[in-house]
Amino acid sequence: MANNILTQLTISKWTPRKISREATATVEQTYSAPKAGKFVKKLIDSATLRAIAAKDAEIRATHYKYSLPWDDMGTRIVPPSLVEIYIEKTTTLKDEFNVLVGKFVQEYPSLVWEAEFNLGRLYDHNDYPAQGVIKDKFGVKVVLSSMPDHDNLFAGVFTDQFREIARQEEESRIEKTFEDIRERVKALVDRVLINLKGDKNFHESMMEDVKELSRLIPNLNIFGSSNISAIGDALSDCYADTEELKNNDLVKNEVIARAELLKDML
């Protein structure tokens, strides 16, 4: 396991929303509804800020795609065969995130001016960080580290009892990686069955997702589970050409049958 890499992802963003006590009090008094809720001001309306939020989601999705859960602190494990693509993709996305942040910082003064006009009496300049500060409200941080070799780490230092506790904890973490893979497959299989059984319109992306995940599973199966290997093979068998699925009921029914068998394995 010493060749596996641990990763931690932290993303920070400025949130352009704030509770207005004055507006909340007015609503409560007007409608005679004390403690009915809170009035939240939208401080800024920005397409660039929405793009930053979308890039945040894309970074997290990529982070989760190429890694597996490892501890309760958010640390994840990246298989050796996926380290290069993980670093490449997260670095590219981080750069794109920073470009959007730079654009937002440039737009910020005019956006604050627009907010003063749009919010009227709800506007409060104290809600808005200075332009020189706003950039520091955003950031993407990926911290990579080598996984320690527990056998060497514990040798001659801790008691046999402690080493047994550590071993059990490690086994629990390994099982979590298996469960993560199963959950990914289950979500995709459910999607396939819902679309094919319901005669709904579906796009080529669904079968491409089947192909991609089935190819990814051998890389994610870093602890060599025969069950996970079988699940990956069964998922691969669920792939079919999208046009055939649309035009050939025999092919569609065969994929449905294979997907149902796979679901039983999960």
Tab-separated table of C-alpha atoms in Angstrom:
chain	number	residue	atom	x	y	z
A	1	MET	CA	0.000	0.000	0.000
A	2	ALA	CA	3.005	2.273	0.319
A	3	ASN	CA	2.774	3.115	-3.400
A	4	ASN	CA	-0.713	4.573	-3.008
A	5	ILE	CA	-1.078	8.332	-2.659
A	6	LEU	CA	-3.268	10.137	-0.144
A	7	THR	CA	-4.990	13.344	-1.192
A	8	GLN	CA	-6.906	16.101	0.543
A	9	LEU	CA	-8.951	18.683	-1.361
A	10	THR	CA	-10.010	22.044	0.045
A	11	ILE	CA	-12.030	24.579	-1.962
A	12	SER	CA	-13.026	27.968	-0.609
A	13	LYS	CA	-15.429	30.490	-2.142
A	14	TRP	CA	-17.003	33.767	-1.145
A	15	THR	CA	-20.746	33.316	-0.677
A	16	PRO	CA	-22.713	36.367	-1.870
A	17	ARG	CA	-25.600	35.888	0.558
A	18	LYS	CA	-26.309	37.317	3.973
A	19	ILE	CA	-29.205	37.289	6.402
A	20	SER	CA	-30.834	40.698	6.804
A	21	ARG	CA	-32.104	41.181	10.341
A	22	GLU	CA	-34.000	44.305	9.363
A	23	ALA	CA	-35.832	42.646	6.469
A	24	THR	CA	-36.531	39.562	8.588
A	25	ALA	CA	-38.063	41.711	11.336
A	26	THR	CA	-40.187	43.571	8.789
A	27	VAL	CA	-41.531	40.341	7.274
A	28	GLU	CA	-42.294	38.890	10.712
A	29	GLN	CA	-44.128	42.042	11.754
A	30	THR	CA	-46.013	42.501	8.472
A	31	TYR	CA	-47.284	38.925	8.378
A	32	SER	CA	-47.543	38.408	12.147
A	33	ALA	CA	-45.247	35.438	11.787
A	34	PRO	CA	-42.487	35.549	14.403
A	35	LYS	CA	-39.718	32.998	13.869
A	36	ALA	CA	-41.238	31.958	10.551
A	37	GLY	CA	-37.925	32.177	8.756
A	38	LYS	CA	-35.076	34.456	7.778
A	39	PHE	CA	-34.711	36.889	4.889
A	40	VAL	CA	-31.489	36.254	2.964
A	41	LYS	CA	-30.074	38.999	0.782
A	42	LYS	CA	-28.475	38.146	-2.540
A	43	LEU	CA	-25.495	40.468	-2.398
A	44	ILE	CA	-24.337	40.090	-5.991
A	45	ASP	CA	-25.757	38.633	-9.199
A	46	SER	CA	-22.814	37.412	-11.263
A	47	ALA	CA	-22.554	34.937	-14.133
A	48	THR	CA	-18.842	34.598	-13.373
A	49	LEU	CA	-19.592	33.675	-9.776
A	50	ARG	CA	-21.997	30.997	-10.999
A	51	ALA	CA	-19.257	29.720	-13.313
A	52	ILE	CA	-16.911	29.517	-10.323
A	53	ALA	CA	-19.501	27.456	-8.440
A	54	ALA	CA	-19.835	25.128	-11.444
A	55	LYS	CA	-16.049	24.760	-11.627
A	56	ASP	CA	-16.017	23.960	-7.910
A	57	ALA	CA	-18.480	21.131	-8.560
A	58	GLU	CA	-16.386	19.873	-11.496
A	59	ILE	CA	-13.223	19.793	-9.391
A	60	ARG	CA	-14.956	17.849	-6.628
A	61	ALA	CA	-16.460	15.392	-9.118
A	62	THR	CA	-13.016	14.758	-10.624
A	63	HIS	CA	-11.481	14.401	-7.174
A	64	TYR	CA	-14.059	11.768	-6.207
A	65	LYS	CA	-13.898	9.998	-9.573
A	66	TYR	CA	-10.204	9.166	-9.416
A	67	SER	CA	-9.907	8.513	-5.684
A	68	LEU	CA	-11.481	6.446	-2.921
A	69	PRO	CA	-12.495	7.301	0.655
A	70	TRP	CA	-9.871	6.595	3.282
A	71	ASP	CA	-10.615	8.304	6.608
A	72	ASP	CA	-13.258	10.382	8.371
A	73	MET	CA	-11.252	13.594	7.882
A	74	GLY	CA	-11.878	13.726	4.141
A	75	THR	CA	-8.591	12.145	3.110
A	76	ARG	CA	-8.894	9.974	0.014
A	77	ILE	CA	-6.587	7.449	-1.594
A	78	VAL	CA	-5.448	7.667	-5.231
A	79	PRO	CA	-4.423	4.375	-6.864
A	80	PRO	CA	-0.910	4.425	-8.363
A	81	SER	CA	-2.234	3.914	-11.901
A	82	LEU	CA	-4.476	6.995	-11.565
A	83	VAL	CA	-2.056	9.421	-9.899
A	84	GLU	CA	-0.859	10.957	-13.151
A	85	ILE	CA	-4.338	11.595	-14.560
A	86	TYR	CA	-5.564	12.800	-11.141
A	87	ILE	CA	-2.799	15.390	-10.901
A	88	GLU	CA	-3.192	16.427	-14.540
A	89	LYS	CA	-6.943	16.948	-14.334
A	90	THR	CA	-7.066	18.628	-10.918
A	91	THR	CA	-4.221	20.968	-11.893
A	92	THR	CA	-5.996	21.967	-15.119
A	93	LEU	CA	-9.284	22.544	-13.312
A	94	LYS	CA	-7.551	24.518	-10.571
A	95	ASP	CA	-6.009	26.795	-13.209
A	96	GLU	CA	-9.442	27.288	-14.818
A	97	PHE	CA	-10.904	28.082	-11.400
A	98	ASN	CA	-8.221	30.718	-10.791
A	99	VAL	CA	-8.856	32.316	-14.205
A	100	LEU	CA	-12.534	32.701	-13.317
A	101	VAL	CA	-11.622	34.158	-9.932
A	102	GLY	CA	-9.379	36.717	-11.633
A	103	LYS	CA	-12.240	37.677	-13.932
A	104	PHE	CA	-14.612	38.038	-10.991
A	105	VAL	CA	-12.150	40.244	-9.089
A	106	GLN	CA	-11.960	42.565	-12.104
A	107	GLU	CA	-15.755	42.745	-12.317
A	108	TYR	CA	-16.219	43.120	-8.570
A	109	PRO	CA	-16.301	46.939	-8.243
A	110	SER	CA	-19.002	47.308	-10.889
A	111	LEU	CA	-20.959	44.409	-9.384
A	112	VAL	CA	-20.938	46.110	-5.985
A	113	TRP	CA	-22.155	49.300	-7.607
A	114	GLU	CA	-25.002	47.383	-9.274
A	115	ALA	CA	-25.856	45.764	-5.953
A	116	GLU	CA	-26.207	49.168	-4.301
A	117	PHE	CA	-28.761	50.084	-6.952
A	118	ASN	CA	-30.593	46.734	-6.906
A	119	LEU	CA	-30.793	46.272	-3.137
A	120	GLY	CA	-31.911	49.796	-2.322
A	121	ARG	CA	-32.299	50.236	1.429
A	122	LEU	CA	-31.117	46.675	2.026
A	123	TYR	CA	-27.661	47.582	0.727
A	124	ASP	CA	-24.916	47.696	3.349
A	125	HIS	CA	-21.353	48.372	2.235
A	126	ASN	CA	-20.094	46.377	5.230
A	127	ASP	CA	-21.385	43.210	3.544
A	128	TYR	CA	-18.761	43.538	0.809
A	129	PRO	CA	-15.057	42.790	1.318
A	130	ALA	CA	-12.622	45.246	-0.253
A	131	GLN	CA	-11.455	44.400	-3.773
A	132	GLY	CA	-7.955	43.715	-2.458
A	133	VAL	CA	-9.389	41.148	-0.050
A	134	ILE	CA	-12.030	39.411	-2.148
A	135	LYS	CA	-9.491	37.349	-4.112
A	136	ASP	CA	-8.291	35.684	-0.908
A	137	LYS	CA	-11.824	34.384	-0.305
A	138	PHE	CA	-11.311	31.902	-3.146
A	139	GLY	CA	-8.904	29.023	-3.420
A	140	VAL	CA	-8.285	25.422	-4.418
A	141	LYS	CA	-5.766	23.380	-2.473
A	142	VAL	CA	-4.783	19.796	-3.256
A	143	VAL	CA	-2.377	18.192	-0.784
A	144	LEU	CA	-0.763	14.901	-1.820
A	145	SER	CA	1.204	12.629	0.479
A	146	SER	CA	2.581	9.094	0.448
A	147	MET	CA	0.683	6.438	2.354
A	148	PRO	CA	2.798	5.244	5.282
A	149	ASP	CA	3.800	1.604	5.520
A	150	HIS	CA	2.077	0.610	8.753
A	151	ASP	CA	4.126	-2.557	9.213
A	152	ASN	CA	7.341	-0.538	9.335
A	153	LEU	CA	5.713	2.347	11.172
A	154	PHE	CA	4.489	0.197	14.044
A	155	ALA	CA	7.402	-2.251	14.243
A	156	GLY	CA	9.184	-2.095	17.605
A	157	VAL	CA	7.189	0.943	18.708
A	158	PHE	CA	3.671	-0.105	19.636
A	159	THR	CA	2.284	-3.115	21.419
A	160	ASP	CA	0.788	-6.095	19.618
A	161	GLN	CA	-2.609	-4.975	20.875
A	162	PHE	CA	-2.193	-1.545	19.302
A	163	ARG	CA	-1.016	-3.061	16.030
A	164	GLU	CA	-4.121	-5.285	16.006
A	165	ILE	CA	-6.367	-2.248	16.519
A	166	ALA	CA	-4.561	-0.461	13.680
A	167	ARG	CA	-4.967	-3.523	11.456
A	168	GLN	CA	-8.711	-3.666	12.139
A	169	GLU	CA	-9.052	0.039	11.400
A	170	GLU	CA	-7.205	-0.425	8.129
A	171	GLU	CA	-9.461	-3.327	7.154
A	172	SER	CA	-12.480	-1.124	7.854
A	173	ARG	CA	-11.056	1.574	5.586
A	174	ILE	CA	-10.385	-0.939	2.832
A	175	GLU	CA	-13.979	-2.132	3.027
A	176	LYS	CA	-15.093	1.499	2.605
A	177	THR	CA	-13.211	1.654	-0.687
A	178	PHE	CA	-15.086	-1.440	-1.867
A	179	GLU	CA	-18.401	0.075	-0.776
A	180	ASP	CA	-17.626	3.283	-2.663
A	181	ILE	CA	-17.112	1.310	-5.880
A	182	ARG	CA	-20.308	-0.660	-5.312
A	183	GLU	CA	-22.278	2.555	-4.760
A	184	ARG	CA	-20.948	4.028	-8.002
A	185	VAL	CA	-21.983	0.918	-9.909
A	186	LYS	CA	-25.382	0.762	-8.212
A	187	ALA	CA	-26.192	4.369	-9.099
A	188	LEU	CA	-25.262	3.751	-12.732
A	189	VAL	CA	-27.128	0.428	-12.949
A	190	ASP	CA	-30.245	2.039	-11.469
A	191	ARG	CA	-29.985	4.763	-14.096
A	192	VAL	CA	-29.677	2.187	-16.885
A	193	LEU	CA	-32.669	0.175	-15.670
A	194	ILE	CA	-34.885	3.217	-15.170
A	195	ASN	CA	-34.137	4.484	-18.668
A	196	LEU	CA	-34.393	1.154	-20.503
A	197	LYS	CA	-37.412	-0.208	-18.649
A	198	GLY	CA	-39.293	3.069	-18.822
A	199	ASP	CA	-38.779	3.500	-22.565
A	200	LYS	CA	-37.418	6.936	-21.823
A	201	ASN	CA	-35.259	8.864	-24.219
A	202	PHE	CA	-31.638	8.401	-23.291
A	203	HIS	CA	-28.385	9.752	-24.609
A	204	GLU	CA	-25.179	8.097	-25.704
A	205	SER	CA	-23.576	9.433	-22.515
A	206	MET	CA	-25.327	6.754	-20.435
A	207	MET	CA	-23.584	3.878	-22.205
A	208	GLU	CA	-20.346	5.848	-22.326
A	209	ASP	CA	-20.563	6.139	-18.539
A	210	VAL	CA	-20.992	2.357	-18.353
A	211	LYS	CA	-17.906	1.858	-20.504
A	212	GLU	CA	-15.836	4.413	-18.596
A	213	LEU	CA	-16.665	3.099	-15.125
A	214	SER	CA	-16.083	-0.516	-16.152
A	215	ARG	CA	-12.633	0.500	-17.408
A	216	LEU	CA	-11.933	2.509	-14.249
A	217	ILE	CA	-12.831	-0.233	-11.773
A	218	PRO	CA	-9.650	-2.350	-12.290
A	219	ASN	CA	-7.617	0.746	-11.406
A	220	LEU	CA	-9.771	1.498	-8.357
A	221	ASN	CA	-9.590	-2.100	-7.133
A	222	ILE	CA	-6.221	-1.499	-5.487
A	223	PHE	CA	-6.787	-4.095	-2.759
A	224	GLY	CA	-7.506	-6.875	-5.226
A	225	SER	CA	-11.067	-7.821	-4.311
A	226	SER	CA	-12.357	-10.692	-6.457
A	227	ASN	CA	-15.897	-9.448	-5.804
A	228	ILE	CA	-15.063	-5.993	-7.168
A	229	SER	CA	-13.367	-7.579	-10.190
A	230	ALA	CA	-16.518	-9.599	-10.889
A	231	ILE	CA	-18.658	-6.488	-10.531
A	232	GLY	CA	-16.443	-4.663	-13.022
A	233	ASP	CA	-16.731	-7.520	-15.527
A	234	ALA	CA	-20.508	-7.655	-15.083
A	235	LEU	CA	-20.764	-3.917	-15.637
A	236	SER	CA	-18.725	-4.223	-18.820
A	237	ASP	CA	-21.243	-6.808	-20.041
A	238	CYS	CA	-23.993	-4.189	-19.638
A	239	TYR	CA	-22.521	-2.031	-22.384
A	240	ALA	CA	-24.259	-1.863	-25.747
A	241	ASP	CA	-24.309	0.540	-28.653
A	242	THR	CA	-26.866	3.275	-28.037
A	243	GLU	CA	-28.433	2.996	-31.484
A	244	GLU	CA	-28.860	-0.756	-31.041
A	245	LEU	CA	-30.568	-0.189	-27.723
A	246	LYS	CA	-32.970	2.240	-29.350
A	247	ASN	CA	-33.766	0.080	-32.363
A	248	ASN	CA	-33.373	-3.525	-31.241
A	249	ASP	CA	-35.579	-4.809	-28.410
A	250	LEU	CA	-33.567	-8.024	-28.152
A	251	VAL	CA	-30.415	-6.067	-27.359
A	252	LYS	CA	-32.274	-3.819	-24.945
A	253	ASN	CA	-33.844	-6.734	-23.088
A	254	GLU	CA	-30.479	-8.487	-22.852
A	255	VAL	CA	-28.907	-5.397	-21.284
A	256	ILE	CA	-31.832	-5.116	-18.860
A	257	ALA	CA	-31.382	-8.758	-17.834
A	258	ARG	CA	-27.632	-8.320	-17.317
A	259	ALA	CA	-28.157	-5.106	-15.350
A	260	GLU	CA	-30.667	-6.832	-13.074
A	261	LEU	CA	-28.209	-9.663	-12.431
A	262	LEU	CA	-25.520	-7.113	-11.630
A	263	LYS	CA	-27.834	-5.280	-9.255
A	264	ASP	CA	-28.348	-8.540	-7.361
A	265	MET	CA	-24.562	-8.778	-6.941
A	266	LEU	CA	-24.474	-5.416	-5.224
